[in-house]
XYZ file of C-alpha atoms in Angstrom:
671
model
C 4.618 13.928 26.268
C 2.969 11.495 23.843
C 2.536 14.264 21.266
C 6.177 15.317 21.790
C 7.366 11.731 21.154
C 5.249 11.544 18.023
C 6.751 14.830 16.811
C 10.288 13.572 17.408
C 9.490 10.278 15.669
C 8.040 12.138 12.685
C 11.192 14.275 12.525
C 13.428 11.189 12.593
C 11.373 9.460 9.901
C 11.513 12.583 7.728
C 15.261 12.935 8.140
C 15.876 9.264 7.441
C 13.766 9.417 4.315
C 15.796 12.318 3.022
C 18.856 10.113 3.271
C 17.318 6.988 1.767
C 19.047 7.473 -1.551
C 22.258 6.508 0.222
C 22.921 2.813 0.695
C 23.215 1.940 4.387
C 23.464 -1.839 4.092
C 26.739 -3.694 4.563
C 25.939 -7.100 3.076
C 25.497 -7.689 -0.640
C 22.180 -9.591 -0.352
C 20.768 -6.804 1.852
C 21.831 -4.162 -0.657
C 19.825 -5.942 -3.345
C 16.674 -6.629 -1.358
C 16.365 -3.715 1.058
C 17.222 -0.580 -0.884
C 14.474 1.717 -2.089
C 13.891 1.491 -5.882
C 15.064 5.095 -6.343
C 18.499 4.165 -4.974
C 19.176 2.111 -8.114
C 19.345 5.324 -10.101
C 22.135 6.809 -7.976
C 25.806 7.084 -8.884
C 26.622 4.732 -6.003
C 24.416 2.015 -7.482
C 25.904 2.547 -10.935
C 29.438 2.071 -9.545
C 28.381 -1.185 -7.912
C 26.755 -2.272 -11.169
C 30.117 -1.921 -12.891
C 31.577 -4.357 -10.344
C 28.728 -6.810 -10.883
C 29.325 -6.698 -14.631
C 33.023 -7.391 -14.058
C 32.371 -10.378 -11.801
C 29.996 -12.015 -14.290
C 31.724 -14.723 -16.305
C 31.276 -15.055 -20.061
C 29.148 -18.142 -19.546
C 26.620 -15.960 -17.713
C 26.894 -16.950 -14.045
C 28.671 -15.466 -11.032
C 30.856 -16.881 -8.222
C 29.431 -16.856 -4.698
C 30.054 -14.947 -1.467
C 31.339 -11.804 -3.170
C 30.695 -8.405 -1.582
C 30.048 -6.756 -4.925
C 29.803 -3.283 -3.387
C 33.442 -3.212 -2.260
C 35.646 -0.913 -4.369
C 38.063 -2.614 -6.780
C 41.604 -1.571 -7.543
C 42.727 -1.366 -11.163
C 44.729 -4.549 -10.669
C 41.643 -6.334 -9.325
C 39.588 -5.123 -12.264
C 42.165 -6.422 -14.724
C 42.218 -9.765 -12.935
C 38.438 -10.050 -13.228
C 38.648 -9.279 -16.936
C 41.195 -12.092 -17.262
C 38.839 -14.439 -15.388
C 35.901 -13.744 -17.713
C 36.457 -16.948 -19.679
C 37.274 -19.061 -16.599
C 34.717 -21.852 -16.027
C 35.440 -22.588 -12.370
C 33.446 -21.704 -9.246
C 30.339 -20.466 -11.071
C 27.286 -21.317 -9.014
C 23.776 -20.696 -7.727
C 24.771 -21.614 -4.169
C 24.190 -19.026 -1.423
C 21.974 -17.056 -3.785
C 24.713 -16.431 -6.334
C 23.662 -15.619 -9.927
C 19.974 -15.370 -8.955
C 20.604 -12.351 -6.735
C 22.895 -10.660 -9.242
C 20.195 -11.077 -11.904
C 17.704 -9.410 -9.550
C 20.154 -6.544 -9.034
C 20.517 -6.045 -12.781
C 16.733 -6.037 -13.180
C 16.388 -3.335 -10.536
C 19.152 -1.300 -12.134
C 17.511 -1.514 -15.547
C 14.171 -0.398 -14.099
C 15.829 2.913 -13.145
C 18.625 3.258 -15.717
C 17.992 1.967 -19.229
C 21.570 0.791 -19.788
C 21.501 -2.032 -22.353
C 24.450 -3.704 -20.603
C 22.236 -4.402 -17.598
C 19.602 -6.070 -19.745
C 22.259 -8.083 -21.585
C 23.782 -9.198 -18.276
C 20.390 -10.349 -16.982
C 19.633 -12.278 -20.167
C 23.102 -13.861 -20.140
C 22.438 -15.015 -16.569
C 19.083 -16.436 -17.610
C 20.697 -18.338 -20.467
C 23.276 -19.707 -18.002
C 20.481 -21.089 -15.806
C 18.766 -22.672 -18.792
C 22.006 -24.319 -19.921
C 22.801 -25.618 -16.433
C 19.584 -27.626 -16.058
C 19.872 -31.408 -16.176
C 17.700 -33.348 -18.621
C 15.756 -34.697 -15.622
C 14.835 -31.137 -14.575
C 17.246 -30.667 -11.679
C 20.139 -28.251 -11.272
C 23.629 -28.898 -9.868
C 25.206 -26.585 -7.330
C 27.979 -25.551 -9.753
C 27.931 -25.280 -13.518
C 30.095 -26.144 -15.377
C 30.130 -29.187 -13.146
C 32.514 -29.329 -10.221
C 33.633 -32.751 -9.036
C 32.230 -34.187 -5.851
C 28.832 -33.754 -4.237
C 28.436 -30.464 -6.145
C 26.981 -32.415 -9.100
C 23.965 -33.524 -7.055
C 20.567 -31.971 -7.647
C 20.739 -29.189 -5.082
C 17.829 -27.952 -2.966
C 20.334 -26.845 -0.325
C 19.879 -23.214 0.784
C 16.945 -22.938 -1.663
C 19.258 -23.011 -4.690
C 16.890 -24.828 -7.061
C 13.795 -23.084 -5.698
C 15.424 -19.695 -6.372
C 16.040 -20.719 -9.989
C 12.511 -22.040 -10.457
C 11.030 -18.847 -9.066
C 12.918 -16.940 -11.778
C 11.602 -19.333 -14.412
C 8.068 -18.948 -13.047
C 8.113 -15.141 -13.113
C 9.471 -15.026 -16.653
C 7.316 -17.821 -18.039
C 4.196 -16.118 -16.659
C 5.419 -12.791 -18.099
C 4.880 -10.909 -14.848
C 6.350 -7.479 -14.095
C 8.623 -8.733 -11.325
C 11.660 -8.388 -13.583
C 12.060 -5.202 -15.614
C 13.792 -6.991 -18.514
C 11.508 -8.799 -20.943
C 13.065 -11.739 -22.838
C 11.968 -12.769 -26.325
C 8.988 -15.074 -26.798
C 11.411 -17.893 -27.630
C 13.191 -17.475 -24.297
C 9.881 -17.251 -22.451
C 8.898 -20.570 -24.000
C 12.199 -22.091 -22.846
C 11.550 -20.935 -19.276
C 8.103 -22.545 -19.348
C 9.631 -25.869 -20.323
C 12.436 -25.487 -17.771
C 9.904 -24.752 -15.020
C 7.749 -27.746 -15.890
C 10.803 -30.027 -15.966
C 11.934 -28.649 -12.609
C 8.558 -29.314 -10.994
C 8.584 -32.830 -12.424
C 12.007 -33.354 -10.818
C 10.675 -32.110 -7.487
C 7.765 -34.555 -7.637
C 10.085 -37.453 -8.497
C 12.517 -36.676 -5.669
C 9.919 -36.443 -2.890
C 11.005 -39.179 -0.504
C 8.771 -42.169 0.238
C 8.984 -43.514 3.761
C 7.431 -46.984 3.955
C 5.440 -46.152 0.843
C 4.247 -42.766 2.150
C 5.403 -39.484 0.575
C 7.148 -37.168 3.039
C 9.597 -34.361 2.176
C 12.949 -33.759 0.445
C 16.644 -34.032 1.140
C 18.991 -31.077 0.677
C 20.716 -33.030 -2.140
C 19.554 -35.810 -4.433
C 21.715 -37.931 -6.691
C 21.570 -36.527 -10.212
C 21.167 -40.020 -11.722
C 19.208 -42.141 -9.232
C 17.370 -39.179 -7.599
C 17.992 -40.790 -4.190
C 18.916 -38.679 -1.123
C 22.666 -37.948 -1.159
C 25.403 -36.775 1.190
C 27.133 -33.411 0.840
C 29.734 -32.166 3.314
C 30.799 -34.462 6.151
C 28.252 -32.946 8.524
C 25.494 -32.888 5.861
C 24.417 -36.513 5.627
C 21.503 -37.710 3.531
C 18.363 -36.908 5.476
C 14.922 -35.342 5.307
C 15.230 -31.570 5.558
C 12.895 -29.460 7.665
C 14.346 -26.276 6.160
C 14.751 -26.853 2.423
C 11.478 -28.778 2.133
C 9.422 -25.776 3.276
C 10.433 -23.542 0.360
C 9.833 -26.405 -2.066
C 6.267 -26.810 -0.806
C 5.602 -23.049 -0.907
C 6.710 -23.073 -4.536
C 4.320 -25.956 -5.321
C 1.517 -24.108 -3.530
C 2.089 -21.018 -5.697
C 1.148 -22.908 -8.863
C -2.302 -22.048 -10.201
C -4.475 -25.018 -11.165
C -2.061 -27.617 -9.763
C -2.063 -31.127 -11.174
C -3.269 -34.053 -9.024
C 0.403 -35.020 -8.503
C 1.241 -31.572 -7.133
C -1.794 -31.616 -4.847
C -0.738 -35.031 -3.498
C 2.832 -33.778 -2.951
C 1.647 -30.747 -0.962
C -0.841 -32.765 1.118
C 1.825 -35.336 1.950
C 4.441 -32.741 2.889
C 1.942 -30.858 5.061
C 1.112 -34.048 6.936
C 4.839 -34.722 7.427
C 5.439 -31.195 8.752
C 2.611 -31.678 11.254
C 4.080 -35.004 12.297
C 7.657 -33.773 12.763
C 7.185 -30.346 14.381
C 8.879 -29.792 17.735
C 7.004 -27.743 20.350
C 8.931 -28.517 23.534
C 12.288 -26.900 22.704
C 13.566 -23.364 22.197
C 16.946 -22.187 20.998
C 18.918 -19.955 23.338
C 21.809 -17.970 21.877
C 24.695 -16.563 23.892
C 26.256 -13.451 22.335
C 29.494 -11.618 22.982
C 29.840 -7.836 23.300
C 29.892 -7.471 19.502
C 26.689 -9.456 19.015
C 28.460 -12.546 17.681
C 27.042 -15.959 18.608
C 29.428 -17.734 20.961
C 27.116 -20.542 22.012
C 23.779 -22.161 21.184
C 21.715 -24.269 23.532
C 18.376 -26.003 23.165
C 16.297 -25.621 26.317
C 13.046 -27.298 27.302
C 9.895 -25.207 26.989
C 6.141 -25.653 27.309
C 4.044 -24.912 24.201
C 6.989 -23.351 22.381
C 6.538 -22.024 18.831
C 6.970 -24.936 16.405
C 10.399 -25.621 14.942
C 11.782 -28.386 12.726
C 15.180 -30.075 12.651
C 17.212 -29.461 9.532
C 18.365 -33.098 9.416
C 15.977 -35.966 10.141
C 16.517 -39.689 9.740
C 15.166 -41.020 6.447
C 13.202 -43.811 8.110
C 12.414 -42.641 11.647
C 12.285 -38.803 11.260
C 14.502 -38.568 14.343
C 16.600 -35.358 14.338
C 20.372 -35.790 14.237
C 23.469 -33.581 14.218
C 26.990 -33.984 12.871
C 30.391 -32.475 13.363
C 33.046 -32.438 10.650
C 33.839 -36.071 11.512
C 30.515 -37.149 9.993
C 29.404 -39.089 13.088
C 25.711 -38.692 13.900
C 24.753 -37.284 17.303
C 21.367 -36.941 18.969
C 21.682 -33.342 20.189
C 23.636 -30.210 19.260
C 25.430 -30.100 22.600
C 27.244 -33.285 21.530
C 29.050 -31.571 18.648
C 31.881 -29.033 18.754
C 31.276 -25.297 19.145
C 32.502 -24.476 15.628
C 29.691 -26.434 13.911
C 27.193 -25.978 16.741
C 27.338 -22.198 16.542
C 28.182 -21.800 12.867
C 25.291 -23.682 11.299
C 21.478 -23.540 11.320
C 20.303 -26.811 12.845
C 16.654 -25.854 13.328
C 14.133 -23.889 11.275
C 10.632 -22.466 11.621
C 10.206 -22.313 7.817
C 7.469 -24.980 7.613
C 5.272 -22.805 9.818
C 4.470 -20.730 6.720
C 3.325 -23.886 4.907
C 1.002 -24.872 7.757
C -0.325 -21.313 7.925
C -1.216 -21.173 4.220
C -2.326 -24.764 3.823
C -6.029 -24.466 4.840
C -6.744 -21.688 2.299
C -4.746 -23.505 -0.368
C -6.560 -26.762 0.341
C -10.022 -25.190 0.138
C -9.109 -23.366 -3.071
C -7.956 -26.623 -4.670
C -10.793 -28.839 -3.489
C -8.841 -30.641 -0.776
C -10.741 -31.683 2.323
C -9.464 -29.897 5.427
C -9.740 -31.566 8.812
C -11.339 -29.734 11.721
C -7.939 -29.439 13.388
C -6.394 -27.862 10.284
C -9.258 -25.390 9.821
C -9.812 -24.488 13.480
C -8.949 -20.984 14.670
C -5.404 -21.224 15.888
C -4.360 -20.648 19.425
C -1.033 -19.501 20.765
C 1.570 -18.570 18.140
C -0.830 -19.114 15.235
C -3.441 -17.026 13.400
C -6.281 -15.639 15.526
C -9.741 -15.612 13.915
C -12.650 -13.717 15.516
C -16.210 -13.262 14.270
C -18.516 -10.268 14.725
C -22.264 -10.759 14.207
C -25.077 -8.491 15.406
C -27.376 -11.456 15.967
C -25.062 -12.895 18.639
C -23.934 -15.872 16.558
C -20.293 -14.741 16.571
C -17.685 -14.004 19.221
C -18.744 -10.329 19.476
C -21.637 -8.090 18.441
C -19.447 -4.968 18.024
C -16.367 -4.590 15.822
C -14.496 -2.437 18.330
C -14.933 -5.092 21.017
C -13.287 -7.652 18.711
C -10.379 -5.257 18.142
C -10.021 -4.807 21.909
C -9.789 -8.605 22.202
C -7.102 -8.941 19.515
C -3.520 -9.552 20.751
C -1.021 -6.684 20.697
C 1.894 -6.940 18.242
C 1.006 -10.516 17.198
C 3.498 -12.670 15.329
C 0.740 -13.865 13.009
C -2.280 -12.357 11.268
C -5.418 -11.584 13.272
C -8.587 -11.903 11.197
C -11.934 -10.396 12.182
C -14.793 -11.726 10.054
C -17.757 -9.330 10.065
C -21.220 -10.638 9.252
C -23.711 -8.540 7.278
C -25.268 -5.660 9.195
C -25.050 -1.899 9.710
C -22.554 -1.223 12.493
C -23.040 2.286 13.888
C -19.575 2.483 15.405
C -16.552 4.769 15.483
C -13.672 2.316 15.004
C -10.027 2.736 15.985
C -7.321 0.162 15.217
C -4.412 1.232 17.469
C -0.769 1.032 16.405
C -0.237 -2.028 18.635
C -2.926 -3.978 16.727
C -0.655 -4.885 13.823
C -1.367 -7.628 11.260
C -5.121 -7.069 11.580
C -7.517 -8.031 8.783
C -11.194 -7.057 8.544
C -13.257 -9.182 6.149
C -16.907 -8.315 5.556
C -19.509 -10.840 4.477
C -20.385 -8.564 1.540
C -19.464 -5.023 0.498
C -23.109 -4.055 -0.035
C -24.429 -5.277 3.312
C -21.492 -5.061 5.729
C -21.570 -1.360 6.610
C -19.599 0.596 9.198
C -21.064 4.090 9.620
C -20.733 7.126 11.906
C -21.668 10.800 11.534
C -18.926 12.969 13.045
C -17.902 16.169 11.264
C -15.735 19.225 11.932
C -18.420 21.281 13.724
C -19.686 18.326 15.729
C -16.203 17.448 16.992
C -15.464 21.129 17.774
C -11.922 20.623 19.046
C -10.310 23.526 17.238
C -8.551 23.887 13.910
C -7.507 20.212 13.726
C -10.981 18.833 14.357
C -11.044 17.216 10.895
C -8.662 14.476 11.981
C -10.997 13.357 14.771
C -14.017 12.927 12.461
C -13.104 9.460 11.164
C -15.508 6.548 11.081
C -12.578 4.105 10.901
C -9.016 5.013 11.945
C -6.172 2.605 11.111
C -2.919 3.107 13.035
C -1.635 -0.496 13.146
C 0.768 -1.541 10.378
C 0.141 -4.513 8.051
C -3.591 -3.877 7.943
C -6.018 -5.145 5.333
C -9.756 -4.853 4.753
C -12.099 -6.273 2.138
C -15.803 -6.531 1.338
C -16.854 -3.613 3.571
C -18.600 -0.246 3.162
C -17.111 2.483 5.370
C -19.235 5.625 5.539
C -19.181 9.048 7.138
C -22.915 9.756 7.358
C -22.754 13.408 8.450
C -23.760 14.610 4.979
C -22.573 17.742 3.212
C -21.760 19.595 6.427
C -18.043 20.246 6.061
C -15.111 17.979 6.730
C -15.939 14.425 7.750
C -13.507 11.527 7.246
C -14.868 8.058 6.510
C -11.527 6.193 6.512
C -8.261 7.487 7.967
C -5.167 5.344 7.340
C -1.887 6.361 8.981
C -0.473 2.817 8.977
C 2.230 1.345 6.765
C 1.447 -1.579 4.444
C -2.329 -1.173 4.351
C -4.332 -2.958 1.662
C -7.991 -2.129 1.035
C -9.788 -4.230 -1.578
C -13.365 -4.423 -2.820
C -14.548 -1.775 -0.366
C -16.783 1.293 -0.671
C -15.507 4.462 1.030
C -18.349 7.004 1.231
C -18.469 10.601 2.427
C -18.435 14.210 1.302
C -15.558 16.588 2.030
C -12.327 14.806 3.095
C -13.700 11.272 2.726
C -10.353 9.441 2.666
C -7.280 10.580 4.634
C -4.016 8.749 3.831
C -1.029 9.884 5.841
C 2.595 9.142 6.654
C 5.740 10.448 5.004
C 7.084 6.919 4.491
C 3.918 4.808 4.503
C 2.819 2.672 1.555
C -0.855 1.876 0.992
C -2.807 0.044 -1.703
C -6.452 0.343 -2.784
C -7.764 -2.200 -5.284
C -11.234 -2.608 -6.821
C -12.726 0.035 -4.509
C -15.470 2.653 -4.899
C -14.517 6.016 -3.359
C -17.014 8.888 -3.234
C -16.880 12.482 -2.014
C -16.819 16.212 -2.715
C -13.955 18.582 -1.878
C -10.440 17.099 -1.562
C -12.015 13.756 -0.819
C -8.727 11.871 -1.241
C -6.029 13.732 0.681
C -2.795 13.242 2.631
C 0.944 12.578 2.487
C 1.160 8.793 2.035
C 2.375 6.949 -1.051
C -0.747 5.227 -2.355
C -1.525 3.080 -5.377
C -5.174 3.026 -6.499
C -5.815 0.231 -8.981
C -9.070 -0.561 -10.809
C -10.994 1.813 -8.556
C -14.029 3.999 -9.288
C -13.573 7.569 -8.030
C -16.878 9.448 -7.944
C -17.447 13.196 -7.381
C -20.716 14.276 -5.765
C -20.466 17.950 -6.810
C -18.117 20.487 -8.412
C -14.832 20.513 -6.522
C -11.470 18.718 -6.273
C -10.776 14.983 -6.304
C -7.349 14.964 -4.613
C -5.325 17.131 -2.268
C -1.957 15.460 -1.866
C 0.655 16.695 0.612
C 3.519 14.488 -0.571
C 6.820 15.253 1.233
C 9.545 16.777 -0.912
C 11.887 13.767 -1.123
C 9.259 11.059 -1.635
C 9.328 9.665 -5.214
C 5.616 8.811 -5.516
C 2.463 10.306 -4.041
C -1.035 9.317 -5.194
C -0.957 7.020 -8.244
C -4.181 6.008 -10.004
C -3.900 3.108 -12.468
C -6.763 1.794 -14.605
C -9.280 3.792 -12.582
C -12.589 5.305 -13.659
C -13.538 8.859 -12.627
C -17.313 9.361 -12.544
C -19.661 12.008 -11.106
C -23.223 12.802 -10.138
C -25.137 14.723 -12.863
C -24.813 18.017 -10.975
C -21.010 17.726 -10.886
C -19.818 19.264 -14.155
C -16.621 21.117 -13.140
C -14.226 18.898 -11.238
C -10.455 19.288 -10.899
C -8.194 16.224 -10.727
C -6.392 17.791 -7.811
C -4.892 20.703 -5.983
C -1.839 20.784 -3.692
C -2.491 20.686 0.031
C 1.286 21.141 0.299
C 3.469 22.478 -2.493
C 5.368 19.225 -3.221
C 2.212 17.279 -3.994
C 2.524 14.365 -6.417
C -0.495 12.848 -8.181
C -0.450 10.764 -11.377
C -3.251 9.180 -13.433
C -2.275 6.314 -15.761
C -4.574 4.480 -18.180
C -7.619 5.998 -16.498
C -11.066 6.797 -17.907
C -11.821 10.445 -17.108
C -15.469 11.478 -17.303
C -16.749 14.709 -18.854
C -16.899 16.348 -15.409
C -13.106 16.816 -15.415
C -12.185 20.403 -16.284
C -10.024 20.973 -19.342
C -7.212 22.553 -17.293
C -7.235 19.515 -15.018
C -5.328 20.946 -12.061
C -5.471 23.997 -9.764
C -2.701 25.587 -7.674
C -4.814 26.421 -4.553
C -3.492 30.028 -4.697
C 0.045 28.719 -4.197
C 2.284 29.998 -7.043
C 5.232 27.980 -5.646
C 3.223 24.826 -6.162
C 3.425 25.310 -9.921
C 7.195 24.890 -9.668
C 7.296 22.078 -7.126
C 4.262 19.837 -7.592
C 4.297 16.879 -9.941
C 0.917 16.388 -11.577
C 0.904 14.016 -14.539
C -1.197 11.791 -16.789
C -0.496 8.966 -19.196
C -2.702 7.295 -21.775
C -5.951 8.450 -20.172
C -9.205 8.258 -22.111
C -12.701 9.682 -21.902
C -14.272 13.107 -22.404
C -12.278 14.516 -19.502
C -8.897 13.528 -20.952
C -8.286 16.843 -22.732
C -4.525 16.629 -22.502
C -3.750 19.547 -24.817
C -5.695 21.968 -22.602
C -4.077 21.064 -19.291
C -2.275 23.706 -17.201
C 1.245 24.234 -18.516
C 2.877 23.105 -15.282
C 1.382 19.599 -15.407
C 2.941 16.731 -17.359
C 1.981 14.200 -20.015
C 4.265 11.209 -19.490
C 6.130 9.280 -22.153
C 5.902 5.481 -22.040
C 9.432 5.173 -20.642
C 8.432 7.502 -17.807
C 5.139 5.727 -17.185
C 6.945 2.382 -16.949
C 8.546 3.576 -13.701
C 5.121 3.505 -12.069
C 5.168 -0.245 -11.543
C 3.620 -1.780 -8.451
C 7.087 -2.840 -7.296
C 8.517 0.668 -7.590
C 5.565 2.420 -5.967
C 5.049 0.069 -3.036
C 8.721 -0.993 -2.792
C 9.953 -4.479 -3.607
C 10.707 -5.149 0.056
C 6.982 -5.159 0.814
C 5.288 -5.794 -2.504
C 4.868 -9.502 -1.678
C 2.899 -8.491 1.378
C 0.477 -6.544 -0.798
C 0.014 -9.531 -3.106
C -1.225 -11.782 -0.308
């Protein structure tokens, strides 16, 4: 029955992936953030892009709360053309302008239409123009009378802008459109001014720095009112994103360090752990009532509005009269507004590592392994100095489907164990004391397992089934020797990151599977003989050394037909033992295999033809084997088999980290 369920699940995943080029999201922000990169090359995306271009005003910004994907009549299109020069209702509120710029960047990454690049750059210029001399941004620009002129942190408006400035000023690859050096310099100055504004608006309570208000007066920088129910107050929601932005700055100034320390202390002081929100829904899933109920050791939450002097939470209806609880205000505001947030939890989670990195003393309470609802940290040491002497025992002790990361620190030693991380052990991280001396080893192979034709898949030393897995500073070895198939590491999980690890074996060393899984190997050493990197997953190998023990094949991908990327090697080095003089880059385990080498150093062991069809003539028509800008004695591009490819730069540019691993999860991989 379990195998039957797995088969059905695999079928459903395969079917859904075949349809992923069709947009299935109803809301405009979801369309931008959740679609697969390949969708942006579809006709559907191009039609939406035409709408986005129409909605953009000549000044560069967009109005808010527009469902850009909705079809437009000819009359509506003409009206939008007429509105191009209109200077009203152009904003960064509710994600406007920032999200449309992101959409244009994603479009340009797939379709090199110069209008998309021009639209993005016009939006960037709009943001630069809208900045106040003091570094802040208003909610609307050109300015709209009323509270809209205040410096606006509300709904992360200013943080969204500063994140754009940060990405562009640091010349990262987050956006596909690259501004001129002059514009990059402007974004650096804009970012620095914005951070200075943030530091100056951090509220002092009896001389002690705390947090921020959703709005600050554009002249005095004091906390300011907005709508009737949005009185000047310290914000538990908006302040969290501000602090996360400050924490993302490399080599922070003493003023930034003080701001983060002060905000962290305020978050600790103001967290609420004795209340939980209960929502009552109707048959259509709409919220019809919210209640706050008492609870013991509830996950921490923070009020969105807190008194400037006492930190006491308060709530308002449209009459602007402060109340002490949400049940004292009318249902329209009670149910239609977010009065509490768990956003600061992310600050408290990241603070200890940030503090240590930046030379800030961390208290025992801050550094202690967290208990309920926080990170779990376990230690494995063979000498008995940790929580466990065996790695598998620590995994057994880890919580199932945790809300937060579970870290298992492994002290130096050789652990003769066969390790399985089940699918319910998500968010698990293994960290070795050192790659050279933290060794997990076992010696299963095909003949030893002897369970029939699929025995290979049971030979693993380490099997990872739980999603959101990471490992670093570890050697994982199949010690059975050159005795047939023997997997060292088998990863069937989604969002797996392996860094600074050694993966050692012979035939079938590294198995990477899953028709829709994304995995990332960075700074690793991977060694084997025949097909020693094989499977169906989408995997990015970056800055890795790939070493062949004897003459054979490096890869054997089985990429599903509709998956855009298979195995991608970037900036890797392919080496070999002296006896290995005839090595193929790959052969297709299944006929739709995809394997690409970019900017790699290929040793002299690589055969001139490069690739082999594994006696599958159909594979020559359906595989995608390619190289770009590779160097070394093995990079004999003119002698490659005719059915492989040498990419142009424009084609190679599509192999960005964001495209391969998907933008929806790429931030996870960067952690």
